[in-house]
Short mmCIF file of C-alpha atoms in Angstrom, two decimals:
data_model
loop_
_atom_site.label_atom_id
_atom_site.label_comp_id
_atom_site.label_asym_id
_atom_site.label_seq_id
_atom_site.Cartn_x
_atom_site.Cartn_y
_atom_site.Cartn_z
CA SER A 1 8.82 78.37 -109.14
CA GLN A 2 9.47 81.90 -107.63
CA THR A 3 9.98 85.20 -109.63
CA ILE A 4 10.68 88.63 -108.78
CA HIS A 5 9.78 91.65 -110.94
CA GLN A 6 10.67 95.27 -110.61
CA TRP A 7 9.62 98.25 -112.76
CA PRO A 8 10.32 100.52 -114.43
CA ALA A 9 13.38 99.23 -115.90
CA THR A 10 14.83 102.67 -116.62
CA LEU A 11 13.75 106.27 -115.82
CA VAL A 12 15.21 109.71 -116.06
CA GLN A 13 13.75 112.22 -113.52
CA PRO A 14 14.37 115.80 -112.77
CA VAL A 15 15.88 116.91 -109.48
CA GLY A 16 13.07 117.66 -107.00
CA SER A 17 10.56 115.27 -108.63
CA PRO A 18 9.11 112.37 -106.90
CA LEU A 19 10.07 108.66 -107.31
CA SER A 20 8.35 105.20 -107.23
CA LEU A 21 9.88 102.09 -107.74
CA GLU A 22 7.77 98.83 -107.45
CA CYS A 23 8.88 95.31 -106.90
CA THR A 24 6.66 92.13 -106.72
CA VAL A 25 7.51 88.52 -106.03
CA GLU A 26 5.57 85.53 -107.03
CA GLY A 27 5.51 81.94 -106.01
CA THR A 28 6.29 82.41 -102.46
CA SER A 29 4.32 83.55 -99.15
CA ASN A 30 5.79 86.16 -96.55
CA PRO A 31 9.30 86.61 -98.19
CA ASN A 32 11.91 89.05 -96.83
CA LEU A 33 12.30 91.75 -99.09
CA TYR A 34 15.14 94.18 -99.89
CA TRP A 35 15.99 97.31 -101.73
CA TYR A 36 19.72 97.80 -102.73
CA ARG A 37 21.33 100.62 -104.57
CA GLN A 38 24.51 100.46 -106.79
CA ALA A 39 26.40 103.35 -107.75
CA ALA A 40 28.35 103.18 -111.05
CA GLY A 41 31.32 100.74 -110.68
CA ARG A 42 30.57 100.17 -107.10
CA GLY A 43 29.32 97.47 -104.72
CA LEU A 44 25.83 97.07 -103.71
CA GLN A 45 24.37 98.91 -100.65
CA LEU A 46 21.36 97.82 -98.53
CA LEU A 47 18.85 100.41 -98.19
CA PHE A 48 15.81 98.67 -96.65
CA TYR A 49 14.51 95.41 -95.76
CA SER A 50 11.24 94.13 -94.73
CA VAL A 51 10.08 90.86 -92.89
CA GLY A 52 6.48 91.42 -93.15
CA ILE A 53 3.57 94.01 -94.35
CA GLY A 54 4.03 97.28 -92.88
CA GLN A 55 7.51 96.49 -91.29
CA ILE A 56 10.46 98.48 -92.81
CA SER A 57 13.97 98.83 -91.45
CA SER A 58 16.25 101.37 -92.95
CA GLU A 59 19.97 100.74 -93.16
CA VAL A 60 21.08 104.17 -94.40
CA PRO A 61 19.39 107.36 -93.47
CA GLN A 62 18.73 109.34 -96.69
CA ASN A 63 16.27 110.81 -98.88
CA LEU A 64 14.36 107.56 -99.73
CA SER A 65 11.60 105.50 -98.13
CA ALA A 66 10.19 102.33 -98.50
CA SER A 67 6.71 100.62 -98.10
CA ARG A 68 5.21 97.13 -98.01
CA PRO A 69 1.46 97.57 -98.54
CA GLN A 70 0.98 93.77 -99.64
CA ASP A 71 2.71 90.66 -98.67
CA ARG A 72 4.73 90.25 -101.94
CA GLN A 73 4.86 93.96 -102.96
CA PHE A 74 7.76 96.37 -101.89
CA ILE A 75 7.82 99.91 -103.12
CA LEU A 76 10.82 102.44 -103.05
CA SER A 77 9.76 106.16 -103.04
CA SER A 78 11.15 109.65 -102.70
CA LYS A 79 9.24 113.05 -102.38
CA LYS A 80 12.02 114.91 -103.97
CA LEU A 81 15.12 113.44 -105.74
CA LEU A 82 18.51 114.57 -105.43
CA LEU A 83 21.39 114.20 -108.14
CA SER A 84 22.99 111.65 -105.75
CA ASP A 85 20.14 109.45 -105.92
CA SER A 86 21.20 108.33 -109.29
CA GLY A 87 22.03 104.63 -109.63
CA PHE A 88 20.92 101.18 -110.28
CA TYR A 89 18.29 99.92 -107.75
CA LEU A 90 17.72 96.42 -107.10
CA CYS A 91 14.89 94.65 -105.39
CA ALA A 92 15.42 91.20 -103.97
CA TRP A 93 13.78 88.58 -101.77
CA SER A 94 14.75 85.62 -99.50
CA THR A 95 12.60 83.01 -97.66
CA GLY A 96 14.18 84.32 -94.38
CA PRO A 97 16.90 86.23 -92.74
CA GLY A 98 20.25 84.61 -93.57
CA ASN A 99 18.74 82.76 -96.45
CA THR A 100 20.00 83.00 -100.08
CA ILE A 101 19.00 86.49 -101.61
CA TYR A 102 17.46 86.37 -105.06
CA PHE A 103 17.61 89.78 -107.09
CA GLY A 104 15.33 91.32 -109.69
CA GLU A 105 16.25 92.72 -113.07
CA GLY A 106 17.08 96.27 -111.56
CA SER A 107 16.03 99.81 -112.25
CA TRP A 108 18.22 102.36 -113.71
CA LEU A 109 17.47 105.74 -112.20
CA THR A 110 19.21 108.91 -113.75
CA VAL A 111 18.31 112.26 -112.04
CA VAL A 112 19.12 115.32 -114.12
CA ASP B 1 33.10 98.10 -95.41
CA ALA B 2 33.12 94.78 -97.15
CA LYS B 3 34.02 91.82 -94.99
CA THR B 4 35.87 90.06 -97.92
CA THR B 5 38.88 90.88 -100.32
CA GLN B 6 38.95 90.08 -103.88
CA PRO B 7 41.27 90.99 -106.57
CA PRO B 8 39.79 93.79 -108.90
CA SER B 9 40.04 91.78 -112.10
CA MET B 10 41.03 88.43 -113.62
CA ASP B 11 41.49 86.92 -117.12
CA CYS B 12 40.84 83.43 -118.12
CA ALA B 13 41.10 81.60 -121.48
CA GLU B 14 37.72 80.22 -122.61
CA GLY B 15 37.41 76.57 -122.03
CA ARG B 16 40.00 76.63 -119.07
CA ALA B 17 39.07 76.59 -115.40
CA ALA B 18 38.53 80.17 -113.72
CA ASN B 19 39.67 80.20 -110.14
CA LEU B 20 38.47 83.11 -108.38
CA PRO B 21 40.06 83.94 -105.07
CA CYS B 22 38.33 85.54 -101.89
CA ASN B 23 39.65 86.36 -98.38
CA HIS B 24 37.45 86.48 -95.39
CA SER B 25 39.72 86.34 -92.49
CA THR B 26 37.32 87.92 -89.91
CA ILE B 27 34.48 85.49 -90.92
CA SER B 28 32.47 84.29 -87.83
CA GLY B 29 31.32 80.81 -87.04
CA ASN B 30 27.69 81.39 -88.24
CA GLU B 31 28.44 83.15 -91.34
CA TYR B 32 28.10 81.53 -94.75
CA VAL B 33 30.14 82.22 -97.82
CA TYR B 34 28.07 83.29 -100.78
CA TRP B 35 28.93 83.85 -104.51
CA TYR B 36 27.03 86.06 -107.03
CA ARG B 37 27.87 87.23 -110.34
CA GLN B 38 26.53 90.38 -112.09
CA ILE B 39 26.61 90.76 -115.88
CA HIS B 40 26.47 94.39 -116.86
CA SER B 41 23.15 95.98 -116.36
CA GLN B 42 21.56 93.07 -114.70
CA GLY B 43 20.78 92.01 -111.15
CA PRO B 44 23.32 89.92 -109.43
CA GLN B 45 22.86 86.02 -110.04
CA TYR B 46 23.26 83.66 -107.13
CA ILE B 47 25.92 80.94 -107.81
CA ILE B 48 26.66 78.91 -104.67
CA HIS B 49 27.17 79.10 -101.04
CA GLY B 50 28.69 77.13 -98.21
CA LEU B 51 29.58 77.20 -94.55
CA LYS B 52 32.81 74.91 -94.05
CA ASN B 53 32.35 72.12 -96.51
CA ASN B 54 33.17 72.26 -100.19
CA GLU B 55 30.09 72.51 -102.55
CA THR B 56 29.44 71.88 -106.08
CA ASN B 57 26.54 72.51 -108.24
CA GLU B 58 25.70 72.93 -112.03
CA MET B 59 27.41 76.27 -112.20
CA ALA B 60 30.46 75.99 -110.22
CA SER B 61 32.40 74.64 -107.22
CA LEU B 62 33.34 76.28 -104.00
CA ILE B 63 36.38 75.45 -101.96
CA ILE B 64 36.40 76.77 -98.32
CA THR B 65 39.84 76.32 -96.66
CA GLU B 66 39.77 74.49 -93.37
CA ASP B 67 40.20 77.72 -91.31
CA ARG B 68 37.38 79.26 -93.17
CA LYS B 69 39.48 82.31 -93.70
CA SER B 70 39.37 81.91 -97.55
CA SER B 71 37.74 80.56 -100.30
CA THR B 72 38.00 79.91 -104.16
CA LEU B 73 35.12 79.87 -106.66
CA ILE B 74 35.80 77.45 -109.50
CA LEU B 75 34.07 77.64 -112.94
CA PRO B 76 35.36 74.54 -114.41
CA HIS B 77 34.96 75.46 -118.07
CA ALA B 78 34.87 79.13 -118.49
CA THR B 79 32.83 80.41 -121.51
CA LEU B 80 32.54 83.91 -122.78
CA ARG B 81 29.28 84.10 -121.20
CA ASP B 82 30.92 83.82 -117.85
CA THR B 83 32.30 87.45 -118.23
CA ALA B 84 30.94 89.10 -115.19
CA VAL B 85 31.63 90.61 -112.03
CA TYR B 86 31.86 88.02 -109.22
CA TYR B 87 31.04 88.99 -105.71
CA CYS B 88 32.15 86.89 -102.55
CA ILE B 89 30.08 87.80 -99.46
CA VAL B 90 29.79 86.50 -95.92
CA ARG B 91 26.20 86.31 -94.68
CA PRO B 92 25.37 85.45 -91.16
CA TRP B 93 22.58 82.89 -90.66
CA GLY B 94 19.55 84.76 -89.36
CA GLY B 95 21.11 88.35 -90.36
CA PHE B 96 19.71 90.62 -92.96
CA LYS B 97 22.74 92.86 -93.62
CA THR B 98 24.88 91.87 -96.50
CA ILE B 99 27.80 93.73 -97.59
CA PHE B 100 28.71 93.49 -101.32
CA GLY B 101 32.20 94.80 -102.07
CA ALA B 102 33.68 95.77 -105.57
CA GLY B 103 34.00 92.19 -106.79
CA THR B 104 36.18 90.75 -109.15
CA ARG B 105 35.79 91.37 -112.79
CA LEU B 106 36.52 88.37 -114.77
CA PHE B 107 37.16 88.50 -118.35
CA VAL B 108 37.00 85.12 -120.40
CA LYS B 109 38.97 85.48 -123.63
CA ALA B 110 38.71 83.35 -126.74
#
């Protein structure tokens, strides 16, 4: 069966510091991968999606970037965090565009 | 903007059926209706999806109106563990962009 893992689960970072959230999927090949963000009490906002290694599409221009160095690895990064980057970040995968999306456990980021 | 409209909150008695409505009046012919739920501080959990026919699985039933402009998620025997935020979304076949709105916060009470 397929599983998705993301880490770290929680982190507190100062403004201006870098960020790296990592996500891996097991049990499937060539998945579509996604990063979402959820602000407190709000819905989910799609940040990035990827259909293959090195292929990243950005949905919202912002302070964040994503990379896919391996088939089942997706990384969310920032060079300098802003207070507004605080939130709950979710990695997700699907077998293809339009197919069911499965989410990871999420990472809580607090920028102070 | 979300393409669906849901009530912000609902209550349900434990053991009774929970019926969660969703309006998606602008749905296109190639868009599926998906339901997820999110328990606090966890990632959303997939529940069920459908195109135009009613669907049932071990978790819930999905009733889609004939004109496809609305749907209802039914949890047949709600338990306290079903307390969560339920999201109704529309997702085009072959598309990537999925918009999650604020969802419905379901409170199951003993």
